[in-house]
PDB file of N, CA and C in Angstrom:
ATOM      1  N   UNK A  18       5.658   3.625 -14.916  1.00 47.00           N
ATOM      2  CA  UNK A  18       5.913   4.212 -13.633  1.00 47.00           C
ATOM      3  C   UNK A  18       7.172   3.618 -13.014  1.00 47.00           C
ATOM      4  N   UNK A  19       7.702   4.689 -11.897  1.00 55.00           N
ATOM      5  CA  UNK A  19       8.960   3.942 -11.148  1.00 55.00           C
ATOM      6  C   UNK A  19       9.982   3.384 -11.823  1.00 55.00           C
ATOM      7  N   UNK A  20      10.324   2.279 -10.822  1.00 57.00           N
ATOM      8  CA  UNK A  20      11.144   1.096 -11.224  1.00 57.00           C
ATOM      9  C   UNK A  20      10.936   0.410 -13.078  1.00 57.00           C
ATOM     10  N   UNK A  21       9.716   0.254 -13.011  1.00 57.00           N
ATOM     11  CA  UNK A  21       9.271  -1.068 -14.224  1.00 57.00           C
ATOM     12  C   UNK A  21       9.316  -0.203 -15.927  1.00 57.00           C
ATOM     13  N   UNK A  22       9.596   1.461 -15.354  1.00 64.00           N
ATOM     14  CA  UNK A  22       9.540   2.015 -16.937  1.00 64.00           C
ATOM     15  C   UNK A  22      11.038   2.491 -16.683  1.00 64.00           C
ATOM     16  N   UNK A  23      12.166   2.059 -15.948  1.00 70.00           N
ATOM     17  CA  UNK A  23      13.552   2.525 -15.892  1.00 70.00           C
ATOM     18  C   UNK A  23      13.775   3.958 -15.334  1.00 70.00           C
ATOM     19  N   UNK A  24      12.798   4.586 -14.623  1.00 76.00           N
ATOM     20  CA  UNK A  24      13.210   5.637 -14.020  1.00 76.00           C
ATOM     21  C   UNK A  24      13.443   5.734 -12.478  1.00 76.00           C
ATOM     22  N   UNK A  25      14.355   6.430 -11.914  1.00 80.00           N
ATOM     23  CA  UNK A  25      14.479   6.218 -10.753  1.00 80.00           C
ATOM     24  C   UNK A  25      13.579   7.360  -9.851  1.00 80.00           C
ATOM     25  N   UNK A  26      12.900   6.780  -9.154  1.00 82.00           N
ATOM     26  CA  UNK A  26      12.114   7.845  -7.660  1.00 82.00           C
ATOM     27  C   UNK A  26      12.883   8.188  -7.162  1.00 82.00           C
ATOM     28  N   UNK A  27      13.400   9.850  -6.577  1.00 82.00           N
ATOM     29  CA  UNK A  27      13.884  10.415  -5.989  1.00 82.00           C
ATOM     30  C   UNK A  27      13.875   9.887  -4.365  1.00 82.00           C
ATOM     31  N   UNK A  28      12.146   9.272  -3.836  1.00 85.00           N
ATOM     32  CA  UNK A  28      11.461   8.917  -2.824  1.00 85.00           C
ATOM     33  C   UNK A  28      12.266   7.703  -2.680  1.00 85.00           C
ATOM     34  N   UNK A  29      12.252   7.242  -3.588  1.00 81.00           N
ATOM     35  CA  UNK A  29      13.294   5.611  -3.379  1.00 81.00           C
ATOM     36  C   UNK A  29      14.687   5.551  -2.832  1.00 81.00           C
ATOM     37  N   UNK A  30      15.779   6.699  -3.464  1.00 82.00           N
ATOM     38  CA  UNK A  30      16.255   6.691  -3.132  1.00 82.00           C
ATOM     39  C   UNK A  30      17.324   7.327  -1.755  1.00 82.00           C
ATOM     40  N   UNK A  31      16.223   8.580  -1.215  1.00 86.00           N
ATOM     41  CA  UNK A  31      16.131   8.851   0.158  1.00 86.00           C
ATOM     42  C   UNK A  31      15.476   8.051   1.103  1.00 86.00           C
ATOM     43  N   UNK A  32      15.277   7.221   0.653  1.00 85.00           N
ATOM     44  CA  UNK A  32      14.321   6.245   1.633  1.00 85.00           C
ATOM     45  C   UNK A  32      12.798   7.227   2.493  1.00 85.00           C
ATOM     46  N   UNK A  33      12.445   7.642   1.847  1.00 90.00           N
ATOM     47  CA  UNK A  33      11.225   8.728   2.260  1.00 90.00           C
ATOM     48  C   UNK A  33      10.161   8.128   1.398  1.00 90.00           C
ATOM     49  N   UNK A  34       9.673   6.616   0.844  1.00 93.00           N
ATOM     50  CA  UNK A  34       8.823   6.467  -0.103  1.00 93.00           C
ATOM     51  C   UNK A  34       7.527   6.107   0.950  1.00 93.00           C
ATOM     52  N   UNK A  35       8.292   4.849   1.731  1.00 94.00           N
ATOM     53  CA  UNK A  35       7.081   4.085   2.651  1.00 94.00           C
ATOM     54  C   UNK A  35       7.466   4.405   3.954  1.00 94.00           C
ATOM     55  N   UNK A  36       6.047   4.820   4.495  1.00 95.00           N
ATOM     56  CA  UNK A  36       5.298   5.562   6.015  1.00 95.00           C
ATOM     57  C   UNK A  36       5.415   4.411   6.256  1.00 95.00           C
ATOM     58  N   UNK A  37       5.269   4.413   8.023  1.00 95.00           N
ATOM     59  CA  UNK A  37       5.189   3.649   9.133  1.00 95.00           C
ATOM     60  C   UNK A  37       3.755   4.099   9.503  1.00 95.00           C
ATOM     61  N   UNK A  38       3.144   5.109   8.902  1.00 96.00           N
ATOM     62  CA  UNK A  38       1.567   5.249   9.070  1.00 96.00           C
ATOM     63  C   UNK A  38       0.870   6.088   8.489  1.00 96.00           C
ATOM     64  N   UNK A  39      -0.667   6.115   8.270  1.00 96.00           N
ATOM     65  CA  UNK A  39      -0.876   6.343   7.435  1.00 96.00           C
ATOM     66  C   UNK A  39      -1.422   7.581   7.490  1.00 96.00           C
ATOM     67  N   UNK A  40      -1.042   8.903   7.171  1.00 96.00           N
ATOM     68  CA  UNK A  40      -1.332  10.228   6.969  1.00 96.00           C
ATOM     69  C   UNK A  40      -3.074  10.354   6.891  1.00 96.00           C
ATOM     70  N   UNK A  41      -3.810  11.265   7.121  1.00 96.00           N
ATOM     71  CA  UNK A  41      -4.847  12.020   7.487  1.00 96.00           C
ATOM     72  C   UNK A  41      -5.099  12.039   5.796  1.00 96.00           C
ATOM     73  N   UNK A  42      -4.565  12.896   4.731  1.00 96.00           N
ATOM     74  CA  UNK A  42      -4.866  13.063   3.770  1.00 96.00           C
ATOM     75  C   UNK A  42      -4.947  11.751   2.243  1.00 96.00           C
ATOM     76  N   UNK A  43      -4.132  10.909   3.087  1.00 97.00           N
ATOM     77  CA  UNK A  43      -4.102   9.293   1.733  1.00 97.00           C
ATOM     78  C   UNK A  43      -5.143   8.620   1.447  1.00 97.00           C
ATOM     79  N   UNK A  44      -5.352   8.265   0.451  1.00 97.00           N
ATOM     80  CA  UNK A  44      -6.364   7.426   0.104  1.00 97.00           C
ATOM     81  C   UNK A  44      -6.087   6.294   0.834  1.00 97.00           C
ATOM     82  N   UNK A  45      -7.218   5.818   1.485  1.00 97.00           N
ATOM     83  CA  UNK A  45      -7.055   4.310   1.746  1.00 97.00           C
ATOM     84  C   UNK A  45      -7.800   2.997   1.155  1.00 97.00           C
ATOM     85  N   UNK A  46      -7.726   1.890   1.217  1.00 96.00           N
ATOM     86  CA  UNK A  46      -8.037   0.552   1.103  1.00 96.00           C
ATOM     87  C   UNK A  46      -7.680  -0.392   2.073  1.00 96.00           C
ATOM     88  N   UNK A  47      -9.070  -1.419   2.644  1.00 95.00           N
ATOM     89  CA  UNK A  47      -8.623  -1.925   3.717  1.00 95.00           C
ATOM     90  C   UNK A  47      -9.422  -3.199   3.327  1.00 95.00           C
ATOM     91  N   UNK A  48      -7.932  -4.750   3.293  1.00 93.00           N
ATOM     92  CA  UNK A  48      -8.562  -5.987   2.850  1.00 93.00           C
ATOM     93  C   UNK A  48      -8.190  -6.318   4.283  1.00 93.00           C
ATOM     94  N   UNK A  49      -9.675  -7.558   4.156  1.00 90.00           N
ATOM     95  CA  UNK A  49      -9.509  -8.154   4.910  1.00 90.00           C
ATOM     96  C   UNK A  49      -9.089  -9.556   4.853  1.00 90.00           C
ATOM     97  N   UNK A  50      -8.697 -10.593   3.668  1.00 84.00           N
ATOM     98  CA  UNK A  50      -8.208 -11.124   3.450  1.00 84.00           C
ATOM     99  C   UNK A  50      -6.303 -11.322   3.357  1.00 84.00           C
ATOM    100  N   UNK A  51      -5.419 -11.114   4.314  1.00 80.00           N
ATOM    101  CA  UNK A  51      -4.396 -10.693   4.748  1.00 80.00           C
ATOM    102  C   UNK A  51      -3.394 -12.279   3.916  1.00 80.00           C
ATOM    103  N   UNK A  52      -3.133 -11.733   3.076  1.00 85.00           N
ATOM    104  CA  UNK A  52      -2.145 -12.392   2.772  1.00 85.00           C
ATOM    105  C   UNK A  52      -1.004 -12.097   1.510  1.00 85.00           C
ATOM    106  N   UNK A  53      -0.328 -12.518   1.202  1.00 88.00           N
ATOM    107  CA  UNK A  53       0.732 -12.154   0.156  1.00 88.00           C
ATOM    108  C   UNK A  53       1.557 -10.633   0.443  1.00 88.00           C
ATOM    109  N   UNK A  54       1.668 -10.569   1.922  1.00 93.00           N
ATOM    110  CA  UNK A  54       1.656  -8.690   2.500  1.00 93.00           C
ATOM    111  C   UNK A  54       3.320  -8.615   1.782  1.00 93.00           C
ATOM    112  N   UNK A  55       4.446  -9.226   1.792  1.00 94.00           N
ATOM    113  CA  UNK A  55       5.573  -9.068   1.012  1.00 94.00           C
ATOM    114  C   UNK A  55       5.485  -8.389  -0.502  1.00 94.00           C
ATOM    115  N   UNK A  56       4.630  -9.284  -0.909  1.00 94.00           N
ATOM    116  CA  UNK A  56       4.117  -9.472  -2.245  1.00 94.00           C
ATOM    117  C   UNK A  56       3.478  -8.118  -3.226  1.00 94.00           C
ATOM    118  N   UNK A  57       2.354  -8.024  -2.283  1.00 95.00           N
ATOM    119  CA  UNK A  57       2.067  -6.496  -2.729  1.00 95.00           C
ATOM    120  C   UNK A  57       2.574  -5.320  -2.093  1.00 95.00           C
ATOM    121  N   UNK A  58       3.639  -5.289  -1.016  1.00 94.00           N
ATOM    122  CA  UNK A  58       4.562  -4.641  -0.608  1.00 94.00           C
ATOM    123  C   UNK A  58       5.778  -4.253  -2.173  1.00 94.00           C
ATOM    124  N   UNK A  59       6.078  -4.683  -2.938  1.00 93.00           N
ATOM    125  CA  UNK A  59       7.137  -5.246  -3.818  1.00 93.00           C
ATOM    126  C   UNK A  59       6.197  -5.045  -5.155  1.00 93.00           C
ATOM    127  N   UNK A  60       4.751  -5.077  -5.008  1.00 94.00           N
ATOM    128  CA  UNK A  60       4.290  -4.841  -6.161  1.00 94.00           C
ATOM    129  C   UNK A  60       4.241  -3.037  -6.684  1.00 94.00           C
ATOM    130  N   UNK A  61       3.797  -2.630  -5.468  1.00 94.00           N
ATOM    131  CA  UNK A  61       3.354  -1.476  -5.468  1.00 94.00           C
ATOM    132  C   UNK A  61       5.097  -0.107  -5.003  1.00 94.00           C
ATOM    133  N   UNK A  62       5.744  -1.062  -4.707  1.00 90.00           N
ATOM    134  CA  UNK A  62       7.497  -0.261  -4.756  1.00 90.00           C
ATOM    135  C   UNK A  62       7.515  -0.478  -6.499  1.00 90.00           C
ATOM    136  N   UNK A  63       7.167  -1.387  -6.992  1.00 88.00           N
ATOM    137  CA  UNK A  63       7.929  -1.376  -8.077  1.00 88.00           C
ATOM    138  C   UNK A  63       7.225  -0.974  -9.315  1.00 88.00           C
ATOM    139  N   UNK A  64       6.061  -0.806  -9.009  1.00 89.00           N
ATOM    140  CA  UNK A  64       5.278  -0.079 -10.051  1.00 89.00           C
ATOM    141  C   UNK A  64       4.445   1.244 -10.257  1.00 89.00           C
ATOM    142  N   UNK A  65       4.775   1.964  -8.914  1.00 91.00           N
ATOM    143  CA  UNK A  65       3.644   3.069  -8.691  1.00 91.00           C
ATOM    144  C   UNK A  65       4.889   4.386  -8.040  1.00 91.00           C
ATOM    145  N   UNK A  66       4.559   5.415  -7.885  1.00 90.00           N
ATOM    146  CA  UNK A  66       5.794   6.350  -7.992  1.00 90.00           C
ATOM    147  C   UNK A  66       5.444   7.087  -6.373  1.00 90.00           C
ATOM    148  N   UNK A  67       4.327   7.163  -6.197  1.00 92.00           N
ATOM    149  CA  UNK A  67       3.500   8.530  -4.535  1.00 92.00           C
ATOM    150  C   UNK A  67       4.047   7.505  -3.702  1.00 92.00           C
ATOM    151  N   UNK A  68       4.168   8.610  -2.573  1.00 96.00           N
ATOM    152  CA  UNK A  68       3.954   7.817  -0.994  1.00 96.00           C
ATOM    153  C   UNK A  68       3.468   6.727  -0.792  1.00 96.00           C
ATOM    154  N   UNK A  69       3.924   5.805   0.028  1.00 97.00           N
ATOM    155  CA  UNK A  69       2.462   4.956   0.809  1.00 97.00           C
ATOM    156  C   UNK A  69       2.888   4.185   1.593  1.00 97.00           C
ATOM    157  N   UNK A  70       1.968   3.422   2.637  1.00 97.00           N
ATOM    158  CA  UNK A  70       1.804   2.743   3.377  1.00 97.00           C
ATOM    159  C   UNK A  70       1.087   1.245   3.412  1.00 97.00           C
ATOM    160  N   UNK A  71       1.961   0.212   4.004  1.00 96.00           N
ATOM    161  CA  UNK A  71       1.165  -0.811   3.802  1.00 96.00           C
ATOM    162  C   UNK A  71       1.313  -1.367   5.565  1.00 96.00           C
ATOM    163  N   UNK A  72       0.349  -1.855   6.337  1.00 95.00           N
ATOM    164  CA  UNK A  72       0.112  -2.113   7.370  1.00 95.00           C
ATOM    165  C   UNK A  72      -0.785  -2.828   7.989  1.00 95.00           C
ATOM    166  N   UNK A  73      -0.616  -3.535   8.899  1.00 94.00           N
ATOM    167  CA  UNK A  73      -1.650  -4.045   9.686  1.00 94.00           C
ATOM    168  C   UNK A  73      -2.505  -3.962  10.454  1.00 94.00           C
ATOM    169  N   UNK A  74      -3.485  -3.834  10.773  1.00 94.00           N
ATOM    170  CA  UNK A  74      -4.055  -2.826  11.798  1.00 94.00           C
ATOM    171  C   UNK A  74      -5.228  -4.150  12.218  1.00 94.00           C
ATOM    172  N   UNK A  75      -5.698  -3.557  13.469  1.00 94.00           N
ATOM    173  CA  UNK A  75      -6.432  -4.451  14.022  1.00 94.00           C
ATOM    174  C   UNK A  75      -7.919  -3.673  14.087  1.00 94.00           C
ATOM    175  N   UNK A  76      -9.428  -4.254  13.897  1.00 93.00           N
ATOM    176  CA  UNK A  76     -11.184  -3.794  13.633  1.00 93.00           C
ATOM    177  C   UNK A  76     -11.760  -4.910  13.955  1.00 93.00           C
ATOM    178  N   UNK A  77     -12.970  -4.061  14.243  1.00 94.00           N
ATOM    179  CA  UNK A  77     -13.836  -4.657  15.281  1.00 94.00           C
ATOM    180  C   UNK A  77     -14.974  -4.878  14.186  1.00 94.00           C
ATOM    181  N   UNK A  78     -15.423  -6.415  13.614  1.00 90.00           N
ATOM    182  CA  UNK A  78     -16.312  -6.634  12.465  1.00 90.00           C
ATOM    183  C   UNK A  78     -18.101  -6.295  13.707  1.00 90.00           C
ATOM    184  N   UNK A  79     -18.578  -6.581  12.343  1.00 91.00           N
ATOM    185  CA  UNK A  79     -20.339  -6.538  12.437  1.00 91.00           C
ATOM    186  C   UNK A  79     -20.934  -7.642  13.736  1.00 91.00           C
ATOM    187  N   UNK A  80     -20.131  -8.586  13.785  1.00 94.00           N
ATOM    188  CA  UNK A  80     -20.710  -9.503  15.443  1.00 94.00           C
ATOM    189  C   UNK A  80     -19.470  -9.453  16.261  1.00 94.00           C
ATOM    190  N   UNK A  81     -18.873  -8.098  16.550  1.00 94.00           N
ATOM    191  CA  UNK A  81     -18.141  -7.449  17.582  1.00 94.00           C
ATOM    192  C   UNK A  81     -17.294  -8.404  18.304  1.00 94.00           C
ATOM    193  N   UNK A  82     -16.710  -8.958  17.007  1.00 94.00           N
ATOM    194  CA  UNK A  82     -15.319  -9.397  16.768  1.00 94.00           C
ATOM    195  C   UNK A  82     -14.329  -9.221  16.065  1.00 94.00           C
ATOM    196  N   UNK A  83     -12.411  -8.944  16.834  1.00 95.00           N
ATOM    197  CA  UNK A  83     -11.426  -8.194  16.460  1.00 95.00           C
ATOM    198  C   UNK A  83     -11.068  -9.084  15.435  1.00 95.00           C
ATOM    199  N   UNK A  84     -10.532  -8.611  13.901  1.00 93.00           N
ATOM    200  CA  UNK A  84      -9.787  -9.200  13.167  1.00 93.00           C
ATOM    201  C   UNK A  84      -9.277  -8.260  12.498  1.00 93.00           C
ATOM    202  N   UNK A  85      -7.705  -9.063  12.253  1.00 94.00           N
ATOM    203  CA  UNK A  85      -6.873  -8.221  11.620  1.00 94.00           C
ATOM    204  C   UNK A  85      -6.871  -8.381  10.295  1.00 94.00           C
ATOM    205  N   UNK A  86      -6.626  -7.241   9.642  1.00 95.00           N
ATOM    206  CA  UNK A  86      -7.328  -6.564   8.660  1.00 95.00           C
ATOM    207  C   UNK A  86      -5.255  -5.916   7.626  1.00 95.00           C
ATOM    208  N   UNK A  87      -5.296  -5.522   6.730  1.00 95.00           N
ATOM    209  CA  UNK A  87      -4.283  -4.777   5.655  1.00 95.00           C
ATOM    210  C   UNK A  87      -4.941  -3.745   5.582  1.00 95.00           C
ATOM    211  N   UNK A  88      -3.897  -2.418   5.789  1.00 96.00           N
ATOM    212  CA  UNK A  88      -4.345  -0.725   5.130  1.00 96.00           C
ATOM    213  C   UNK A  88      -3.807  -0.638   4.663  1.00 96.00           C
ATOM    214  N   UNK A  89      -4.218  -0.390   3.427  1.00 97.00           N
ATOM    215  CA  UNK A  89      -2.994   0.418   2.369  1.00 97.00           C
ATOM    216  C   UNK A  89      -3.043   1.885   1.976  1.00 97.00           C
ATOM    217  N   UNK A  90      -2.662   2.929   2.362  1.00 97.00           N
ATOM    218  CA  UNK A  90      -2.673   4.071   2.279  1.00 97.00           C
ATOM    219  C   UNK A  90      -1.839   4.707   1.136  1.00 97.00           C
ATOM    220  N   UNK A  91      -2.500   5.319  -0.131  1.00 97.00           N
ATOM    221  CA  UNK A  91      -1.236   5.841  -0.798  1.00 97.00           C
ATOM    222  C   UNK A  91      -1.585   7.813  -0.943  1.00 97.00           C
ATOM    223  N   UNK A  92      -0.712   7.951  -1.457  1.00 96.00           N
ATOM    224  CA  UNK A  92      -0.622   9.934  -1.397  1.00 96.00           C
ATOM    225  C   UNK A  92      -1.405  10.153  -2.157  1.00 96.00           C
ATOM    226  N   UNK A  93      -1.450   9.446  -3.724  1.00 95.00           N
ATOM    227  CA  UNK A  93      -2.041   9.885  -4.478  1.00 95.00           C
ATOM    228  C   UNK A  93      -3.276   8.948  -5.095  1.00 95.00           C
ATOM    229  N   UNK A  94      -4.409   9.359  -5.232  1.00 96.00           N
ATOM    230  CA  UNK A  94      -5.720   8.345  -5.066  1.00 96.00           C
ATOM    231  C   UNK A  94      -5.469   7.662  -6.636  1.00 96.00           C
ATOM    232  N   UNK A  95      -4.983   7.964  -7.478  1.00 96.00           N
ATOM    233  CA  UNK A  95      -5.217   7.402  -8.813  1.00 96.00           C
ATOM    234  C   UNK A  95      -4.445   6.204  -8.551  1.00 96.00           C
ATOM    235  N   UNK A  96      -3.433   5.825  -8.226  1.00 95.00           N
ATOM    236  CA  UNK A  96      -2.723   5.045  -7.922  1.00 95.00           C
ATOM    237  C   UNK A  96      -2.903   4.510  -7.132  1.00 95.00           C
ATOM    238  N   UNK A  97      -4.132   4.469  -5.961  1.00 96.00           N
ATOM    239  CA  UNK A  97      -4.895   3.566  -5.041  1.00 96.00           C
ATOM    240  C   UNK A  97      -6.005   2.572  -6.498  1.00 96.00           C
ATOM    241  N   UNK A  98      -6.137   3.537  -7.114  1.00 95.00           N
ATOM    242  CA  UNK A  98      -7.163   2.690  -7.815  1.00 95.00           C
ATOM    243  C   UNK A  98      -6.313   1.974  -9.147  1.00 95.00           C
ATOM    244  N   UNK A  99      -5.312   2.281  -9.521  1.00 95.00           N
ATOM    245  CA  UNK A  99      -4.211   1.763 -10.168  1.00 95.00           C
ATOM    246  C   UNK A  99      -3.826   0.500  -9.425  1.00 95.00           C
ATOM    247  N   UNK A 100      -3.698   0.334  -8.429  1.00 95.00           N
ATOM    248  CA  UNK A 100      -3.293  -0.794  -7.600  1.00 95.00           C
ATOM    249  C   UNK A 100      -4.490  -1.679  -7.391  1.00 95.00           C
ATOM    250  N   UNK A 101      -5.435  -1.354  -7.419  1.00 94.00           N
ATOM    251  CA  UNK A 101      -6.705  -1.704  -7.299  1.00 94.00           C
ATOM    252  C   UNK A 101      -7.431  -2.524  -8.109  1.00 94.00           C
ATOM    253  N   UNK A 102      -6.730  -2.233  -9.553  1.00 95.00           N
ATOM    254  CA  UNK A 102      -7.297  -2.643 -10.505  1.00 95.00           C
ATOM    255  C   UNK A 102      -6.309  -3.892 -10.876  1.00 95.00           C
ATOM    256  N   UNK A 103      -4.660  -3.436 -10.891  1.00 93.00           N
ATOM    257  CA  UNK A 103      -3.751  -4.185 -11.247  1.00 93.00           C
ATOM    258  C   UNK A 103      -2.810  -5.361 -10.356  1.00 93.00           C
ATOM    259  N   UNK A 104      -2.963  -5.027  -9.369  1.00 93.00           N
ATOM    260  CA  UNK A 104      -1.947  -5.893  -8.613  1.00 93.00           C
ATOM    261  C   UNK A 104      -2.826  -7.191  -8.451  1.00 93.00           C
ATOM    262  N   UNK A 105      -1.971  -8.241  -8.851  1.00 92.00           N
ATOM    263  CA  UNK A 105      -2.461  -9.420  -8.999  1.00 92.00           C
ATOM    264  C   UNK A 105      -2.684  -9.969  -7.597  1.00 92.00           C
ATOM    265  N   UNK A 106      -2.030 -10.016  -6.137  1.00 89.00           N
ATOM    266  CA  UNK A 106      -2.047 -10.305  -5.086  1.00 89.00           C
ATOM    267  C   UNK A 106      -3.366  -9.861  -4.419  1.00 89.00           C
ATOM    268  N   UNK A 107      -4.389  -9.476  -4.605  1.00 84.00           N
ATOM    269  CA  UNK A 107      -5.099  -9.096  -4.188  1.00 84.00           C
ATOM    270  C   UNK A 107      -6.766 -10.118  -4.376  1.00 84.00           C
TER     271      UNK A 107
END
């Protein structure tokens, strides 16, 4: 995919790859362990080809307290679970 098999994304290079939020129709995933956000920012540019979003967002847990939380929203669900399976930062 992308970058890591030498092809270039059209999305990459209009700068139209990564949302500032996350569309109605994307698959999502939401950790709550918030860290390495560069990391799998850089994982998922460089190995996966759809839309997506990576963000912070703030939820209200089970003893109705706020913690901030990672969404990752991508266009296409195979590649939510592609990331899911592979990205080591997680």
């Amino acid at each position: 995919m992308a970058i890591e098999k030498g092809r270039i994304n059209p999305l990459n290079v209009l700068k139209q790859r990564q949302l500032k939020f996350i569309p109605t129709n994307f698959a999502k995933m939401t950790i709550v362990h918030v860290e390495h956000i560069d990391s799998i920012d850089r994982w998922i540019y460089t190995n996966l080809d759809s839309r997506y979003c990576v963000k912070l967002t703030q939820v209200v847990d089970q003893s109705n307290k706020i913690k901030e939380v990672l969404e990752i929203g991508m266009e296409d669900p195979k590649e939510l679970s592609m990331f899911a399976l592979g990205c080591p930062h997680l």
